[in-house]
CSV table of C-alpha atoms in Angstrom, one decimal:
chain,number,residue,atom,x,y,z
A,547,MET,CA,35.7,20.9,21.3
A,548,GLN,CA,32.8,18.2,20.8
A,549,VAL,CA,35.2,15.3,21.9
A,550,ILE,CA,35.7,17.1,25.3
A,551,LEU,CA,31.6,18.1,25.6
A,552,ASP,CA,30.9,14.5,24.8
A,553,TYR,CA,32.9,13.3,27.7
A,554,LEU,CA,32.2,16.0,30.3
A,555,LEU,CA,28.6,14.6,29.5
A,556,ILE,CA,29.6,10.8,29.9
A,557,TRP,CA,31.4,12.2,33.2
A,558,ASN,CA,28.4,14.0,34.5
A,559,MET,CA,26.1,11.0,33.8
A,560,THR,CA,28.3,8.2,35.2
A,561,ARG,CA,30.0,10.2,38.4
A,562,ASN,CA,27.6,8.6,40.7
A,563,VAL,CA,28.3,5.4,39.8
A,564,GLN,CA,29.6,2.6,42.9
A,565,LEU,CA,31.3,-0.1,41.1
A,566,ASP,CA,31.2,-3.2,43.0
A,567,THR,CA,34.6,-5.3,42.4
A,568,VAL,CA,33.0,-8.6,43.5
A,569,ARG,CA,30.5,-8.7,41.1
A,570,GLU,CA,30.9,-9.3,37.7
A,571,ASP,CA,30.0,-7.1,34.6
A,572,LYS,CA,26.3,-8.1,33.1
A,573,LEU,CA,24.8,-6.4,29.8
A,574,CYS,CA,21.6,-5.3,30.6
A,575,TRP,CA,19.0,-4.4,27.1
A,576,LYS,CA,17.0,-2.2,28.2
A,577,TRP,CA,13.8,-2.5,25.5
A,578,THR,CA,12.9,-5.7,27.3
A,579,ALA,CA,11.4,-6.5,30.7
A,580,ASP,CA,13.9,-9.0,31.1
A,581,LYS,CA,16.8,-7.2,30.1
A,582,PHE,CA,17.6,-9.9,27.9
A,583,PHE,CA,18.7,-9.0,24.1
A,584,SER,CA,16.1,-10.4,21.8
A,585,THR,CA,16.3,-9.6,17.7
A,586,SER,CA,12.5,-8.7,17.3
A,587,SER,CA,12.8,-5.5,20.5
A,588,ALA,CA,16.0,-4.4,18.5
A,589,TYR,CA,13.7,-4.0,15.4
A,590,LYS,CA,11.1,-2.3,17.5
A,591,ALA,CA,13.5,0.3,19.0
A,592,PHE,CA,14.2,1.0,15.0
A,593,PHE,CA,10.9,2.5,15.0
A,594,ILE,CA,11.0,4.4,18.2
A,595,GLY,CA,10.3,8.1,17.9
A,596,GLN,CA,8.7,7.5,14.3
A,597,HIS,CA,5.3,8.2,13.2
A,598,PRO,CA,2.4,5.7,11.7
A,599,VAL,CA,1.8,5.8,8.1
A,600,ASP,CA,-1.8,5.5,7.2
A,601,GLY,CA,-2.9,2.4,5.4
A,602,ALA,CA,0.7,0.9,6.3
A,603,ARG,CA,-1.0,-2.0,8.8
A,604,LEU,CA,-4.0,-2.6,6.1
A,605,LEU,CA,-1.3,-2.6,3.4
A,606,HIS,CA,0.8,-5.3,5.6
A,607,ARG,CA,-2.4,-7.8,6.4
A,608,THR,CA,-3.8,-7.7,2.9
A,609,ARG,CA,-2.5,-10.5,0.6
A,610,ALA,CA,-1.2,-9.7,-3.2
A,611,PRO,CA,2.1,-10.3,-5.1
A,612,ALA,CA,4.9,-8.3,-3.9
A,613,LYS,CA,4.9,-5.9,-6.8
A,614,CYS,CA,1.6,-4.8,-6.4
A,615,LYS,CA,1.5,-4.2,-2.4
A,616,PHE,CA,5.3,-1.9,-2.8
A,617,PHE,CA,3.4,-0.1,-6.2
A,618,ILE,CA,0.8,0.8,-3.1
A,619,TRP,CA,3.4,1.6,-1.0
A,620,LEU,CA,4.6,4.1,-3.3
A,621,VAL,CA,1.0,5.0,-3.4
A,622,ILE,CA,0.8,6.3,0.5
A,623,HIS,CA,3.4,7.9,0.3
A,624,ASP,CA,2.8,9.8,-2.8
A,625,ILE,CA,5.9,8.8,-4.4
A,626,CYS,CA,4.7,7.5,-7.5
A,627,TRP,CA,5.9,9.1,-10.9
A,628,THR,CA,2.7,10.4,-12.1
A,629,ALA,CA,2.3,13.3,-14.5
A,630,ALA,CA,2.0,15.8,-12.0
A,631,ARG,CA,5.0,14.3,-10.1
A,632,ARG,CA,7.0,14.7,-13.3
A,633,LYS,CA,5.5,18.3,-14.2
A,634,LYS,CA,6.9,19.6,-10.1
A,635,HIS,CA,10.6,18.5,-10.7
A,636,GLY,CA,10.3,20.1,-14.7
A,637,LEU,CA,10.6,17.1,-16.4
A,638,GLN,CA,7.3,17.6,-18.5
A,639,TYR,CA,5.2,20.6,-19.1
A,640,ASP,CA,1.4,19.1,-19.6
A,641,ASP,CA,0.3,17.0,-16.5
A,642,SER,CA,-3.4,15.7,-17.5
A,643,CYS,CA,-4.2,12.7,-16.6
A,644,ALA,CA,-3.9,10.4,-19.4
A,645,LEU,CA,-7.1,8.6,-18.0
A,646,CYS,CA,-9.7,11.6,-18.8
A,647,ALA,CA,-7.1,14.6,-19.2
A,648,GLN,CA,-9.8,17.1,-17.0
A,649,ALA,CA,-7.5,17.1,-14.1
A,650,PRO,CA,-3.5,17.2,-12.7
A,651,GLU,CA,-2.3,13.7,-12.9
A,652,ALA,CA,-1.9,13.4,-8.9
A,653,ILE,CA,-1.8,9.4,-7.8
A,654,ASP,CA,-4.9,10.2,-6.1
A,655,HIS,CA,-6.6,11.1,-9.0
A,656,LEU,CA,-5.9,8.6,-11.0
A,657,LEU,CA,-6.5,5.8,-8.5
A,658,ILE,CA,-10.0,7.0,-7.4
A,659,GLN,CA,-11.3,10.3,-8.6
A,660,CYS,CA,-10.9,10.4,-12.3
A,661,PRO,CA,-14.4,9.3,-13.6
A,662,PHE,CA,-12.6,7.0,-15.8
A,663,SER,CA,-11.1,4.8,-13.1
A,664,ARG,CA,-14.6,5.8,-10.5
A,665,GLU,CA,-16.4,3.8,-13.5
A,666,ILE,CA,-14.2,1.2,-13.7
A,667,TRP,CA,-14.8,0.7,-9.6
A,668,PHE,CA,-18.7,1.1,-10.1
A,669,ASN,CA,-19.1,-1.4,-12.7
A,670,LEU,CA,-16.7,-3.7,-11.0
A,671,PHE,CA,-18.2,-3.7,-7.6
A,672,ARG,CA,-22.0,-3.5,-9.0
A,673,ARG,CA,-21.2,-6.9,-10.2
A,674,ILE,CA,-21.3,-8.3,-6.9
A,675,GLY,CA,-23.1,-6.1,-5.0
A,676,TRP,CA,-21.0,-3.9,-3.4
A,677,HIS,CA,-21.7,-0.7,-5.8
A,678,THR,CA,-22.6,1.4,-2.9
A,679,VAL,CA,-18.9,1.6,-1.2
A,680,SER,CA,-17.1,2.7,-4.8
A,681,PRO,CA,-15.3,5.6,-5.0
A,682,ALA,CA,-17.4,8.8,-4.8
A,683,VAL,CA,-16.7,12.8,-5.9
A,684,GLN,CA,-16.1,13.3,-1.9
A,685,ASN,CA,-13.9,11.3,-1.8
A,686,LEU,CA,-10.3,12.5,-2.7
A,687,TRP,CA,-7.5,9.8,-0.9
A,688,LEU,CA,-7.5,6.5,-1.7
A,689,VAL,CA,-6.4,5.0,1.6
A,690,ASP,CA,-9.2,7.2,3.5
A,691,TRP,CA,-11.9,5.5,0.8
A,692,TRP,CA,-10.2,2.4,1.5
A,693,ASN,CA,-10.5,2.3,5.4
A,694,VAL,CA,-14.1,3.7,5.0
A,695,ALA,CA,-15.3,1.3,2.6
A,696,ARG,CA,-13.9,-1.9,3.9
A,697,LYS,CA,-16.1,-1.2,6.8
A,698,SER,CA,-19.2,-1.0,5.2
A,699,ILE,CA,-17.8,-4.7,3.8
A,700,GLU,CA,-19.3,-8.2,5.6
A,701,LYS,CA,-16.6,-9.2,7.6
A,702,SER,CA,-16.2,-12.3,6.4
A,703,TYR,CA,-15.0,-10.4,2.9
A,704,ARG,CA,-12.7,-7.8,4.1
A,705,HIS,CA,-9.6,-9.8,3.2
A,706,CYS,CA,-11.4,-10.3,-0.2
A,707,PHE,CA,-11.9,-6.4,-0.5
A,708,ASP,CA,-8.8,-5.3,0.5
A,709,ALA,CA,-6.9,-7.8,-1.6
A,710,ILE,CA,-9.5,-6.5,-5.1
A,711,VAL,CA,-8.5,-3.0,-4.0
A,712,ILE,CA,-4.6,-3.4,-4.5
A,713,LEU,CA,-5.7,-5.2,-8.1
A,714,VAL,CA,-7.5,-2.6,-9.8
A,715,CYS,CA,-5.5,0.1,-8.5
A,716,TRP,CA,-2.8,-1.5,-10.0
A,717,MET,CA,-4.7,-2.6,-13.3
A,718,LEU,CA,-5.7,1.1,-13.5
A,719,TRP,CA,-1.7,2.3,-13.2
A,720,LYS,CA,-0.7,-0.5,-16.0
A,721,GLU,CA,-3.8,1.2,-18.0
A,722,ARG,CA,-1.9,4.8,-17.5
A,723,ASN,CA,1.0,3.4,-18.7
A,724,ASN,CA,-0.1,1.7,-21.7
A,725,ARG,CA,-1.4,5.0,-22.7
A,726,VAL,CA,1.5,7.4,-22.4
A,727,PHE,CA,4.2,4.5,-23.2
A,728,ASP,CA,2.6,2.4,-25.6
A,729,ARG,CA,-0.1,4.9,-27.0
A,730,ARG,CA,-2.9,1.6,-26.5
A,731,ILE,CA,-5.9,2.6,-25.2
A,732,ARG,CA,-8.6,-0.1,-23.5
A,733,THR,CA,-12.5,1.2,-23.3
A,734,VAL,CA,-14.0,1.1,-19.8
A,735,VAL,CA,-15.3,-2.2,-21.2
A,736,GLU,CA,-12.1,-3.8,-22.5
A,737,VAL,CA,-10.3,-2.4,-19.1
A,738,LEU,CA,-12.7,-4.8,-16.7
A,739,VAL,CA,-12.5,-8.1,-18.7
A,740,TRP,CA,-9.1,-7.6,-17.9
A,741,ILE,CA,-9.5,-7.0,-14.6
A,742,PHE,CA,-12.2,-9.9,-14.8
A,743,ASP,CA,-8.9,-12.1,-16.5
A,744,GLU,CA,-5.8,-10.7,-13.7
A,745,ILE,CA,-8.8,-11.8,-10.7
A,746,VAL,CA,-8.8,-15.3,-12.0
A,747,ALA,CA,-5.4,-15.5,-12.5
A,748,TRP,CA,-4.7,-14.4,-8.8
A,749,PHE,CA,-7.1,-16.7,-7.5
A,750,GLN,CA,-5.4,-19.6,-9.4
A,751,ALA,CA,-1.8,-18.6,-8.0
A,752,GLY,CA,-3.0,-19.1,-4.4
A,753,PHE,CA,-4.9,-16.0,-3.5
A,754,SER,CA,-8.1,-18.1,-2.3
A,755,ARG,CA,-9.4,-15.2,-0.3
A,756,LEU,CA,-10.5,-13.9,-4.2
A,757,GLU,CA,-12.9,-16.9,-4.7
A,758,PRO,CA,-16.1,-15.3,-3.5
A,759,LEU,CA,-15.3,-12.7,-6.5
A,760,VAL,CA,-14.4,-15.6,-8.6
A,761,CYS,CA,-17.8,-16.7,-8.0
A,762,ALA,CA,-19.9,-13.9,-8.2
A,763,LEU,CA,-18.2,-13.1,-11.4
A,764,GLY,CA,-19.1,-16.8,-12.8
A,765,ARG,CA,-15.9,-17.9,-13.4
A,766,ALA,CA,-15.7,-21.5,-11.8
A,767,PRO,CA,-12.6,-21.7,-9.0
A,768,GLY,CA,-9.7,-24.3,-10.0
A,769,ARG,CA,-7.7,-24.5,-12.9
A,770,ALA,CA,-8.6,-25.1,-16.2
A,771,LEU,CA,-7.0,-28.3,-17.5
A,772,PRO,CA,-6.2,-28.6,-21.2
A,773,ALA,CA,-8.1,-31.1,-23.0
A,774,VAL,CA,-5.7,-34.3,-23.5
C-alpha cells in the first residue's frame, strides 16, 4: 500500500509536466540561486529545519585544544557523566558534587555554581581585573553567563576571555575526575597554580590569544630555553 501511495503522490506532482523532446535534460540544484551544485550548499541543507544550539557559534569561534572544545560541546548538550547523571541512570546512589559536597553534581553546578569553582573563577579574574564578571550565585547556566560576561570585557580581549573560559572549565573537570577516580584533592591555591601553568602551556603551544593573560600573571611570553 505504501508503494502505491508513493506512486500516486509522484503521479499527482508530475501529471501537469510537459516534456520537451528537443531540449536535453538538465539537473537543477534547488539549494543555490544559480541551480548548480556546490558542496557547501549540500552541507547547509543537512541543517535546514534544525534549531540552533545556544553557545555553539561561540564555541566554534574560540581557539582551544580540540579535546577541550569537545568537552564544552558535551557541556552545552548536558551529556557529561556527572554524579547526577549517573544517579539518574541508576549507576550510583550518591550524586553529591565532588568539589563541594553541598549539592547534586550537575555539570552547570560543577563549573559555575559550586562554591569551590566560584572561588577559582574569582581569584583568577581578580589577578587580571575581570573579577566583576566572575560567576555569581544567580548564574545558573554556563552558556548564559559566558554570553553575558564576555560583553563586559574589552573587545580586543574577548578572544582571550573565551579561551580562558574553556581552559578553566576543562581544569575544573580534571580536578573533579582526580577526586573521584584517584582520590587526589587539591586546594583552591593549588588548583590556581595548576591553572596558571596550563595557561602558559597553552600559550607556548601556539594559542597566542592568551598573551594578555600570560603577561598579567607575570609570566614572560615565549618558551623557556634550557641553559647549555
